[in-house]
mmCIF file of C-alpha atoms and ligand atoms in Angstrom:
data_model
loop_
_atom_site.group_PDB
_atom_site.id
_atom_site.type_symbol
_atom_site.label_atom_id
_atom_site.label_comp_id
_atom_site.label_asym_id
_atom_site.label_seq_id
_atom_site.Cartn_x
_atom_site.Cartn_y
_atom_site.Cartn_z
ATOM 1 C CA MET P 22 0.112 0.023 0.056
ATOM 2 C CA THR P 23 1.141 3.468 -0.937
ATOM 3 C CA ILE P 24 1.103 5.821 2.168
ATOM 4 C CA GLN P 25 1.978 9.492 2.860
ATOM 5 C CA LEU P 26 3.895 10.304 6.078
ATOM 6 C CA ARG P 27 3.736 14.010 6.959
ATOM 7 C CA ILE P 28 6.475 14.887 9.375
ATOM 8 C CA ARG P 29 7.442 17.810 11.355
ATOM 9 C CA ARG P 30 11.069 18.532 10.858
ATOM 10 C CA GLN P 31 13.463 20.746 12.843
ATOM 11 C CA GLY P 32 17.186 21.185 13.268
ATOM 12 C CA PRO P 33 18.682 22.871 16.224
ATOM 13 C CA ASP P 34 18.121 26.717 16.147
ATOM 14 C CA LYS P 35 16.174 26.046 12.852
ATOM 15 C CA ASN P 36 12.723 26.845 12.034
ATOM 16 C CA ALA P 37 10.411 23.952 11.979
ATOM 17 C CA TYR P 38 8.710 22.989 8.796
ATOM 18 C CA TRP P 39 6.533 19.948 7.422
ATOM 19 C CA GLN P 40 8.024 17.312 5.019
ATOM 20 C CA THR P 41 5.898 14.753 3.204
ATOM 21 C CA PHE P 42 7.430 11.152 2.596
ATOM 22 C CA GLU P 43 5.595 8.793 0.349
ATOM 23 C CA LEU P 44 6.397 5.135 0.969
ATOM 24 C CA GLU P 45 5.154 1.741 0.009
ATOM 25 C CA ILE P 46 4.520 -0.345 3.043
ATOM 26 C CA ASP P 47 2.532 -3.118 4.625
ATOM 27 C CA PRO P 48 -0.041 -1.099 6.496
ATOM 28 C CA SER P 49 -0.317 -3.659 9.199
ATOM 29 C CA LEU P 50 3.391 -2.569 10.417
ATOM 30 C CA THR P 51 3.602 0.401 12.867
ATOM 31 C CA ILE P 52 4.234 3.978 12.676
ATOM 32 C CA LEU P 53 7.909 3.338 13.999
ATOM 33 C CA ASP P 54 8.333 0.696 10.949
ATOM 34 C CA ALA P 55 7.223 3.380 8.755
ATOM 35 C CA LEU P 56 9.870 5.944 10.119
ATOM 36 C CA ILE P 57 12.447 3.459 9.972
ATOM 37 C CA GLN P 58 11.901 2.659 6.545
ATOM 38 C CA ILE P 59 12.004 6.344 5.489
ATOM 39 C CA LYS P 60 15.468 6.687 7.638
ATOM 40 C CA GLU P 61 16.697 3.577 5.627
ATOM 41 C CA SER P 62 15.718 4.263 2.142
ATOM 42 C CA GLN P 63 14.785 7.998 1.717
ATOM 43 C CA ASP P 64 16.448 10.240 4.237
ATOM 44 C CA GLY P 65 19.030 9.272 7.039
ATOM 45 C CA SER P 66 19.086 12.359 8.644
ATOM 46 C CA LEU P 67 15.535 12.071 9.953
ATOM 47 C CA SER P 68 15.764 11.928 13.784
ATOM 48 C CA CYS P 69 13.669 9.725 16.128
ATOM 49 C CA ARG P 70 14.331 7.905 19.612
ATOM 50 C CA LYS P 71 13.455 4.070 19.620
ATOM 51 C CA ASN P 72 14.828 1.065 21.265
ATOM 52 C CA CYS P 73 12.585 -2.038 22.320
ATOM 53 C CA ARG P 74 10.168 -1.722 19.251
ATOM 54 C CA ASN P 75 7.631 -3.298 21.677
ATOM 55 C CA THR P 76 5.953 -0.759 24.008
ATOM 56 C CA ILE P 77 8.562 -1.401 27.152
ATOM 57 C CA CYS P 78 10.987 1.229 27.108
ATOM 58 C CA GLY P 79 8.967 4.479 26.210
ATOM 59 C CA SER P 80 11.677 5.990 24.001
ATOM 60 C CA CYS P 81 9.239 6.496 21.162
ATOM 61 C CA ALA P 82 6.591 8.857 22.155
ATOM 62 C CA MET P 83 5.588 11.695 19.728
ATOM 63 C CA THR P 84 2.713 13.195 18.364
ATOM 64 C CA ILE P 85 0.734 10.960 15.980
ATOM 65 C CA ASN P 86 -2.352 12.342 13.979
ATOM 66 C CA GLY P 87 -2.522 15.327 16.873
ATOM 67 C CA ARG P 88 -2.371 13.037 20.066
ATOM 68 C CA SER P 89 0.448 11.825 22.113
ATOM 69 C CA ALA P 90 1.278 8.109 21.306
ATOM 70 C CA LEU P 91 4.073 5.438 21.105
ATOM 71 C CA ALA P 92 5.149 5.028 17.289
ATOM 72 C CA CYS P 93 5.776 1.618 18.028
ATOM 73 C CA GLN P 94 2.325 0.754 19.068
ATOM 74 C CA GLN P 95 0.083 2.581 16.607
ATOM 75 C CA SER P 96 -0.542 0.290 13.667
ATOM 76 C CA ILE P 97 -0.245 2.342 10.206
ATOM 77 C CA LEU P 98 -3.735 0.947 9.242
ATOM 78 C CA ALA P 99 -5.546 2.605 12.505
ATOM 79 C CA GLU P 100 -3.774 5.618 12.136
ATOM 80 C CA LEU P 101 -4.926 6.053 8.475
ATOM 81 C CA ALA P 102 -8.420 5.360 9.843
ATOM 82 C CA ASN P 103 -7.952 8.389 12.322
ATOM 83 C CA SER P 104 -6.518 10.820 9.874
ATOM 84 C CA PRO P 105 -8.507 13.580 8.524
ATOM 85 C CA VAL P 106 -6.484 13.602 5.535
ATOM 86 C CA PRO P 107 -6.860 10.494 3.323
ATOM 87 C CA ASN P 108 -3.850 8.064 3.155
ATOM 88 C CA GLN P 109 -1.561 10.471 5.129
ATOM 89 C CA ILE P 110 -0.418 10.556 8.816
ATOM 90 C CA ALA P 111 0.896 13.379 10.632
ATOM 91 C CA ILE P 112 3.771 13.018 12.741
ATOM 92 C CA ALA P 113 5.212 15.650 15.206
ATOM 93 C CA PRO P 114 7.325 15.861 18.096
ATOM 94 C CA LEU P 115 6.072 15.350 21.752
ATOM 95 C CA GLY P 116 4.461 18.833 22.949
ATOM 96 C CA ASN P 117 5.635 20.688 25.951
ATOM 97 C CA LEU P 118 9.212 20.011 25.399
ATOM 98 C CA PRO P 119 11.603 21.694 23.200
ATOM 99 C CA VAL P 120 12.743 19.834 20.076
ATOM 100 C CA LEU P 121 16.362 19.078 19.653
ATOM 101 C CA LYS P 122 16.054 17.569 16.263
ATOM 102 C CA ASP P 123 13.036 16.569 14.335
ATOM 103 C CA LEU P 124 11.132 14.126 16.413
ATOM 104 C CA VAL P 125 13.812 13.972 19.135
ATOM 105 C CA VAL P 126 12.754 16.260 22.114
ATOM 106 C CA ASP P 127 14.947 17.422 25.061
ATOM 107 C CA MET P 128 13.458 15.502 28.174
ATOM 108 C CA SER P 129 15.324 17.491 30.810
ATOM 109 C CA ASP P 130 12.064 19.239 32.267
ATOM 110 C CA PHE P 131 10.422 15.960 32.353
ATOM 111 C CA TRP P 132 13.096 14.046 34.393
ATOM 112 C CA GLN P 133 13.622 17.237 36.631
ATOM 113 C CA LYS P 134 10.039 17.143 37.637
ATOM 114 C CA LEU P 135 10.220 13.462 38.270
ATOM 115 C CA SER P 136 13.012 14.112 40.601
ATOM 116 C CA ALA P 137 11.019 16.969 42.274
ATOM 117 C CA VAL P 138 8.661 14.636 43.651
ATOM 118 C CA ASN P 139 11.263 12.596 45.372
ATOM 119 C CA PRO P 140 10.374 9.579 43.577
ATOM 120 C CA TYR P 141 11.980 6.891 45.846
ATOM 121 C CA VAL P 142 10.630 4.740 48.718
ATOM 122 C CA SER P 143 11.933 6.747 51.853
ATOM 123 C CA THR P 144 15.344 5.809 53.053
ATOM 124 C CA ALA P 145 14.204 5.056 56.726
ATOM 125 C CA ALA P 146 11.938 2.554 55.696
ATOM 126 C CA ARG P 147 14.914 0.692 53.879
ATOM 127 C CA GLN P 148 16.986 0.453 57.005
ATOM 128 C CA VAL P 149 15.246 -3.123 57.911
ATOM 129 C CA PRO P 150 17.789 -4.837 59.738
ATOM 130 C CA GLU P 151 16.890 -8.593 59.524
ATOM 131 C CA ARG P 152 15.121 -9.299 56.418
ATOM 132 C CA GLU P 153 13.335 -7.723 53.390
ATOM 133 C CA PHE P 154 10.279 -5.478 54.173
ATOM 134 C CA LEU P 155 7.264 -7.603 53.134
ATOM 135 C CA GLN P 156 4.135 -6.301 51.640
ATOM 136 C CA SER P 157 0.655 -8.155 51.635
ATOM 137 C CA PRO P 158 -0.610 -8.769 48.017
ATOM 138 C CA SER P 159 -3.499 -6.434 48.497
ATOM 139 C CA ASP P 160 -1.063 -3.806 49.553
ATOM 140 C CA ARG P 161 1.386 -4.341 46.569
ATOM 141 C CA ALA P 162 -1.977 -4.466 44.226
ATOM 142 C CA LYS P 163 -2.204 -0.826 45.004
ATOM 143 C CA LEU P 164 0.820 0.106 43.257
ATOM 144 C CA ASN P 165 0.052 -1.814 40.119
ATOM 145 C CA ALA P 166 -1.130 0.951 37.933
ATOM 146 C CA SER P 167 1.355 3.480 38.970
ATOM 147 C CA GLY P 168 4.150 0.897 38.586
ATOM 148 C CA ASN P 169 3.289 0.430 34.906
ATOM 149 C CA CYS P 170 4.655 3.594 34.142
ATOM 150 C CA ILE P 171 7.312 3.385 31.394
ATOM 151 C CA LEU P 172 8.274 7.075 31.578
ATOM 152 C CA CYS P 173 7.375 7.755 27.958
ATOM 153 C CA GLY P 174 6.425 11.430 28.226
ATOM 154 C CA ALA P 175 3.172 11.035 26.195
ATOM 155 C CA CYS P 176 1.095 12.276 29.246
ATOM 156 C CA TYR P 177 3.288 15.212 29.754
ATOM 157 C CA GLY P 178 3.404 16.018 25.996
ATOM 158 C CA ALA P 179 -0.547 16.208 26.164
ATOM 159 C CA CYS P 180 -0.986 18.096 29.745
ATOM 160 C CA ASN P 181 -3.010 21.346 29.337
ATOM 161 C CA ALA P 182 -1.548 22.270 33.026
ATOM 162 C CA VAL P 183 2.007 21.967 31.895
ATOM 163 C CA GLU P 184 1.352 24.046 28.660
ATOM 164 C CA VAL P 185 0.082 27.146 30.520
ATOM 165 C CA ASN P 186 1.749 26.548 34.026
ATOM 166 C CA PRO P 187 5.598 25.204 33.614
ATOM 167 C CA ALA P 188 5.601 24.929 37.377
ATOM 168 C CA PHE P 189 3.305 22.217 37.284
ATOM 169 C CA VAL P 190 5.268 18.773 37.985
ATOM 170 C CA GLY P 191 3.225 17.020 35.523
ATOM 171 C CA PRO P 192 1.078 13.789 35.232
ATOM 172 C CA HIS P 193 3.947 11.354 35.245
ATOM 173 C CA ALA P 194 5.487 12.732 38.390
ATOM 174 C CA LEU P 195 2.086 12.780 40.297
ATOM 175 C CA ALA P 196 1.646 9.242 38.961
ATOM 176 C CA LYS P 197 4.698 8.102 40.709
ATOM 177 C CA ALA P 198 4.110 10.277 43.601
ATOM 178 C CA ALA P 199 0.688 8.615 44.026
ATOM 179 C CA ARG P 200 2.603 5.306 43.957
ATOM 180 C CA LEU P 201 4.789 6.408 47.145
ATOM 181 C CA VAL P 202 1.889 7.741 48.757
ATOM 182 C CA ALA P 203 0.244 4.264 48.552
ATOM 183 C CA ASP P 204 3.237 2.313 49.398
ATOM 184 C CA THR P 205 3.146 0.818 52.758
ATOM 185 C CA ARG P 206 7.015 0.675 53.075
ATOM 186 C CA ASP P 207 7.143 4.434 52.573
ATOM 187 C CA SER P 208 7.569 6.329 55.811
ATOM 188 C CA ASP P 209 7.391 10.077 54.605
ATOM 189 C CA THR P 210 3.676 9.930 53.904
ATOM 190 C CA ASP P 211 3.092 13.321 55.855
ATOM 191 C CA GLN P 212 5.820 15.376 54.122
ATOM 192 C CA ARG P 213 5.043 13.927 50.606
ATOM 193 C CA LEU P 214 1.173 14.969 51.057
ATOM 194 C CA ASP P 215 2.433 18.329 52.187
ATOM 195 C CA GLN P 216 4.721 18.674 49.297
ATOM 196 C CA TYR P 217 2.137 17.694 46.804
ATOM 197 C CA ASN P 218 -0.582 19.909 48.398
ATOM 198 C CA THR P 219 0.290 23.035 46.466
ATOM 199 C CA ALA P 220 -2.020 25.001 44.030
ATOM 200 C CA THR P 221 0.044 25.539 41.022
ATOM 201 C CA SER P 222 2.890 22.938 41.049
ATOM 202 C CA GLY P 223 1.249 20.283 42.759
ATOM 203 C CA VAL P 224 -1.955 18.187 42.431
ATOM 204 C CA TRP P 225 -4.137 21.288 42.499
ATOM 205 C CA GLY P 226 -2.661 22.794 39.405
ATOM 206 C CA CYS P 227 -4.256 19.849 37.486
ATOM 207 C CA THR P 228 -7.075 21.188 35.132
ATOM 208 C CA ARG P 229 -8.748 17.624 34.699
ATOM 209 C CA CYS P 230 -8.600 17.819 31.185
ATOM 210 C CA PHE P 231 -8.360 14.048 31.084
ATOM 211 C CA ASN P 232 -5.822 14.116 28.312
ATOM 212 C CA CYS P 233 -3.076 11.943 30.304
ATOM 213 C CA ASN P 234 -5.782 9.194 30.855
ATOM 214 C CA THR P 235 -6.568 9.126 27.066
ATOM 215 C CA VAL P 236 -2.978 8.977 25.864
ATOM 216 C CA CYS P 237 -1.271 6.811 28.381
ATOM 217 C CA PRO P 238 -0.308 3.804 26.482
ATOM 218 C CA VAL P 239 -0.030 1.338 29.477
ATOM 219 C CA GLY P 240 -3.052 2.387 31.717
ATOM 220 C CA VAL P 241 -1.243 4.209 34.347
ATOM 221 C CA GLN P 242 -4.253 6.594 34.255
ATOM 222 C CA PRO P 243 -2.396 9.591 36.025
ATOM 223 C CA LEU P 244 -5.495 11.564 36.866
ATOM 224 C CA ASP P 245 -6.906 8.836 38.640
ATOM 225 C CA ARG P 246 -3.757 8.441 40.535
ATOM 226 C CA ILE P 247 -3.668 12.408 40.965
ATOM 227 C CA SER P 248 -7.358 11.896 42.451
ATOM 228 C CA GLU P 249 -6.045 9.377 44.767
ATOM 229 C CA ILE P 250 -3.415 11.954 46.068
ATOM 230 C CA LYS P 251 -6.262 14.592 46.718
ATOM 231 C CA GLN P 252 -8.308 11.938 48.498
ATOM 232 C CA ALA P 253 -5.629 11.250 50.838
ATOM 233 C CA ILE P 254 -4.919 14.921 51.350
ATOM 234 C CA LEU P 255 -8.463 15.446 52.261
ATOM 235 C CA ALA P 256 -8.538 12.404 54.412
ATOM 236 C CA ARG P 257 -5.509 13.612 56.254
ATOM 237 C CA SER P 258 -7.002 16.917 56.763
ATOM 238 C CA GLY P 259 -10.282 15.510 58.354
ATOM 239 C CA GLU P 260 -12.467 18.251 60.063
ATOM 240 C CA ALA P 261 -9.688 20.783 60.537
ATOM 241 C CA THR P 262 -10.479 22.778 57.356
ATOM 242 C CA HIS P 263 -10.001 26.224 58.789
ATOM 243 C CA ASN P 264 -6.147 25.087 58.716
ATOM 244 C CA GLN P 265 -6.178 24.485 55.093
ATOM 245 C CA ASP P 266 -5.428 26.711 52.231
ATOM 246 C CA ARG P 267 -8.159 27.913 50.080
ATOM 247 C CA PRO P 268 -8.347 25.279 47.047
ATOM 248 C CA LEU P 269 -8.295 22.567 49.600
ATOM 249 C CA ARG P 270 -10.821 24.022 51.745
ATOM 250 C CA HIS P 271 -13.187 24.814 48.549
ATOM 251 C CA ARG P 272 -12.946 21.034 47.792
ATOM 252 C CA GLN P 273 -13.706 19.896 51.303
ATOM 253 C CA VAL P 274 -16.723 22.481 52.155
ATOM 254 C CA LEU P 275 -18.109 21.242 48.740
ATOM 255 C CA LEU P 276 -18.423 17.852 49.845
ATOM 256 C CA GLU P 277 -19.511 18.817 53.681
ATOM 257 C CA LEU P 278 -22.334 20.817 52.239
ATOM 258 C CA VAL P 279 -23.549 18.145 49.561
ATOM 259 C CA LYS P 280 -23.834 15.806 52.343
ATOM 260 C CA GLU P 281 -25.454 18.346 54.584
ATOM 261 C CA GLY P 282 -28.228 19.429 52.059
ATOM 262 C CA GLY P 283 -27.926 17.255 48.883
ATOM 263 C CA TRP P 284 -26.810 20.174 46.751
ATOM 264 C CA VAL P 285 -24.666 23.162 47.510
ATOM 265 C CA ASP P 286 -25.814 26.029 49.850
ATOM 266 C CA GLU P 287 -24.138 29.074 48.032
ATOM 267 C CA ARG P 288 -24.455 31.198 50.908
ATOM 268 C CA GLN P 289 -22.473 29.088 53.175
ATOM 269 C CA PHE P 290 -20.105 28.056 50.625
ATOM 270 C CA GLY P 291 -18.772 31.354 50.219
ATOM 271 C CA LEU P 292 -18.714 32.232 53.936
ATOM 272 C CA ARG P 293 -16.846 28.984 54.617
ATOM 273 C CA VAL P 294 -14.343 28.830 51.520
ATOM 274 C CA VAL P 295 -13.633 32.528 51.065
ATOM 275 C CA GLY P 296 -14.328 33.685 54.481
ATOM 276 C CA ASN P 297 -12.933 30.549 56.149
ATOM 277 C CA GLY P 298 -15.932 30.723 58.279
ATOM 278 C CA PHE P 299 -15.450 34.294 59.538
ATOM 279 C CA ARG P 300 -11.952 33.651 60.626
ATOM 280 C CA ASP P 301 -10.669 35.464 57.255
ATOM 281 C CA VAL P 302 -12.323 38.887 57.882
ATOM 282 C CA GLY P 303 -10.612 39.974 54.657
ATOM 283 C CA GLY P 304 -12.295 37.450 52.855
ATOM 284 C CA VAL P 305 -15.852 37.960 54.489
ATOM 285 C CA MET P 306 -15.353 41.267 53.506
ATOM 286 C CA SER P 307 -14.543 40.637 50.026
ATOM 287 C CA LEU P 308 -17.963 38.712 49.840
ATOM 288 C CA VAL P 309 -19.930 42.074 50.688
ATOM 289 C CA PRO P 310 -20.326 43.585 47.585
ATOM 290 C CA LEU P 311 -21.443 40.444 45.575
ATOM 291 C CA GLY P 312 -23.890 39.444 48.681
ATOM 292 C CA TRP P 313 -25.522 43.233 48.509
ATOM 293 C CA ARG P 314 -26.086 42.950 44.625
ATOM 294 C CA LEU P 315 -27.677 39.451 45.004
ATOM 295 C CA LEU P 316 -29.688 40.934 48.000
ATOM 296 C CA ARG P 317 -30.803 43.818 45.760
ATOM 297 C CA ARG P 318 -31.658 41.828 42.674
ATOM 298 C CA GLY P 319 -33.701 39.318 45.031
ATOM 299 C CA LYS P 320 -31.253 36.583 44.343
ATOM 300 C CA PHE P 321 -29.977 35.722 47.798
ATOM 301 C CA PRO P 322 -32.338 33.176 49.266
ATOM 302 C CA LEU P 323 -32.876 33.666 53.008
ATOM 303 C CA ARG P 324 -33.831 30.109 53.658
ATOM 304 C CA PHE P 325 -32.097 26.974 52.041
ATOM 305 C CA GLU P 326 -34.206 23.860 51.180
ATOM 306 C CA LYS P 327 -32.457 20.628 51.173
ATOM 307 C CA SER P 328 -32.665 18.645 48.031
ATOM 308 C CA ALA P 329 -35.212 15.712 47.582
ATOM 309 C CA GLY P 330 -33.192 12.461 48.536
ATOM 310 C CA GLN P 331 -30.671 13.926 50.681
ATOM 311 C CA ALA P 332 -30.429 11.017 52.883
ATOM 312 C CA GLN P 333 -29.610 8.952 50.145
ATOM 313 C CA ILE P 334 -26.820 11.290 48.735
ATOM 314 C CA LYS P 335 -25.226 11.574 52.259
ATOM 315 C CA ALA P 336 -25.083 7.830 52.375
ATOM 316 C CA VAL P 337 -23.434 7.513 48.858
ATOM 317 C CA VAL P 338 -20.873 10.179 49.915
ATOM 318 C CA THR P 339 -20.396 8.519 53.194
ATOM 319 C CA ALA P 340 -20.160 5.072 51.683
ATOM 320 C CA LEU P 341 -17.543 6.447 49.044
ATOM 321 C CA GLN P 342 -15.466 8.171 51.806
ATOM 322 C CA GLN P 343 -15.040 5.060 53.565
ATOM 323 C CA LYS P 344 -13.874 3.386 50.490
ATOM 324 C CA GLN P 345 -10.610 5.263 50.728
ATOM 325 C CA PRO P 346 -7.618 3.628 49.067
ATOM 326 C CA TYR P 347 -5.123 4.719 51.520
ATOM 327 C CA SER P 348 -5.408 2.165 54.342
ATOM 328 C CA LYS P 349 -1.805 3.095 55.285
ATOM 329 C CA ILE P 350 -3.402 6.548 56.305
ATOM 330 C CA GLU P 351 -6.367 5.220 58.076
ATOM 331 C CA ALA P 352 -4.113 2.707 59.904
ATOM 332 C CA LYS P 353 -1.866 5.565 61.017
ATOM 333 C CA LYS P 354 -4.834 7.412 62.203
ATOM 334 C CA LYS P 355 -5.852 4.348 64.324
ATOM 335 C CA GLY P 356 -2.401 4.169 65.421
ATOM 336 C CA MET P 357 -1.825 0.598 64.052
ATOM 337 C CA LYS P 358 1.466 -0.259 62.599
ATOM 338 C CA CYS P 359 1.382 -0.923 58.589
HETATM 339 S S1 SF4 E 414 -5.904 15.750 33.801
HETATM 340 FE FE1 SF4 E 414 -4.385 17.115 34.718
HETATM 341 S S2 SF4 E 414 -2.405 16.048 34.552
HETATM 342 FE FE2 SF4 E 414 -3.737 14.910 33.193
HETATM 343 S S3 SF4 E 414 -3.117 15.780 31.451
HETATM 344 FE FE3 SF4 E 414 -4.926 16.958 32.279
HETATM 345 S S4 SF4 E 414 -4.204 18.716 33.493
HETATM 346 FE FE4 SF4 E 414 -2.551 17.558 32.998
HETATM 347 S S1 SF4 E 415 2.239 7.792 33.049
HETATM 348 FE FE1 SF4 E 415 1.567 6.751 30.945
HETATM 349 S S2 SF4 E 415 1.806 8.569 29.529
HETATM 350 FE FE2 SF4 E 415 2.860 9.201 31.279
HETATM 351 S S3 SF4 E 415 4.908 8.743 31.341
HETATM 352 FE FE3 SF4 E 415 3.976 7.041 32.276
HETATM 353 S S4 SF4 E 415 3.406 5.523 31.024
HETATM 354 FE FE4 SF4 E 415 3.795 7.467 29.772
HETATM 355 S S1 FES E 416 10.746 1.625 20.893
HETATM 356 FE FE1 FES E 416 10.280 1.362 23.046
HETATM 357 S S2 FES E 416 8.307 1.850 23.391
HETATM 358 FE FE2 FES E 416 8.679 2.115 21.456
#
C-alpha cells in the first residue's frame, strides 16, 4: 500500500517545517516501522528515538495525528482510519518539550520534575535490619497501575496544565508520587502530602482535562492517581478545614455541603471557603459587594431547602469516603503499625 507520512522537521536553532514522504509499506506494520523505512531508504537524517520496538522502553513517544502516542504501538492502518487527510498520517514531536531535532525532544524538564516529587521509597523504611520489608498482596496491588509507567512522556506532552503553567510537575511525576503515597513501606507520607498539596505545582495545578488518561499507552491513568493523592490529602485533613489553604477548603466544604443538604448552599459556601468560617475577615469583606448585589436583585435566598433524596446522597458520599484506597493513612490514624 502507498501512504504518505507528513513529518514535522526541525534542526537545532532552525525553523520547523513539514516534509511529506511517500512510501510503499504493509499497513499492518507500525508507525515506527514506517519511520525506520524512511530513514533507511529515503532520508538518513530523519531523527527519532526508539529502542525496544515493543511498548516497553517508552523511547518512541511522539505526536501522531495530533495526539501523544508510542510510534511502536500504533498501527499504520489504525492511524489512516483516524486521519483527517486520506492516506496521510501527520507526525510531530511530543508537545510541551523543546525540540532537539525532528522528532527528538529534550526531556530534561520531564526528568527534573520527576526528581522533584522525591520518587523513591524513603530511606528510613529501607533500613530493615534482618529481612526484606514484606508487603501483603493487597497492599502491593495498590501500586500496580502507577507501577506500570514506562516514563514515555506521552502524558506530559499532552498535558494542558503543563502547557500554561511550567511549574506544574506533570502527570507522570504525580502518578509516581501516588505510588509512594500508597506504598506501605514508605515512611514519609505526611511530608509527601504536604509537598504535593500545592496549588500550582502540585495536585491542585491539574485542570482535570483527562488528556493524560486518554493517551497513556499502558493504563497508568495519571488523572486517577492524582485524584487518589487529593483524597489522601483530604482524608488526612479531616475536619480541620479552617487550617487549610483555600483550594483544599474549597473541595472539603463542597463535599460537606453536599452531604448536609444534597446540593450546595452557595451562601454558606462563600462564607466557609472565602471567609474561612469568619476567621478570614478580609475574605468575608470581599464577599460583601457580591452579597449586596444579590440581595438587591432578590437572588439571595433567606432559606435553604435541602434537596429531595438528601439522605441517600449523604449515604452515597459516606460510603465513597469509607472506600478510601489509603489504608496506610487510616491505619496510621488508628495508631496501627502498617
Ligand atoms: S488531567 Fe491534569 S495532569 Fe492530566 S493532562 Fe489534564 S491537566 Fe495534565
Ligand atoms: S503515566 Fe503513562 S503516559 Fe505518562 S509517562 Fe507514564 S507511561 Fe507514559
Ligand atoms: S521503541 Fe520502546 S516503547 Fe516504542
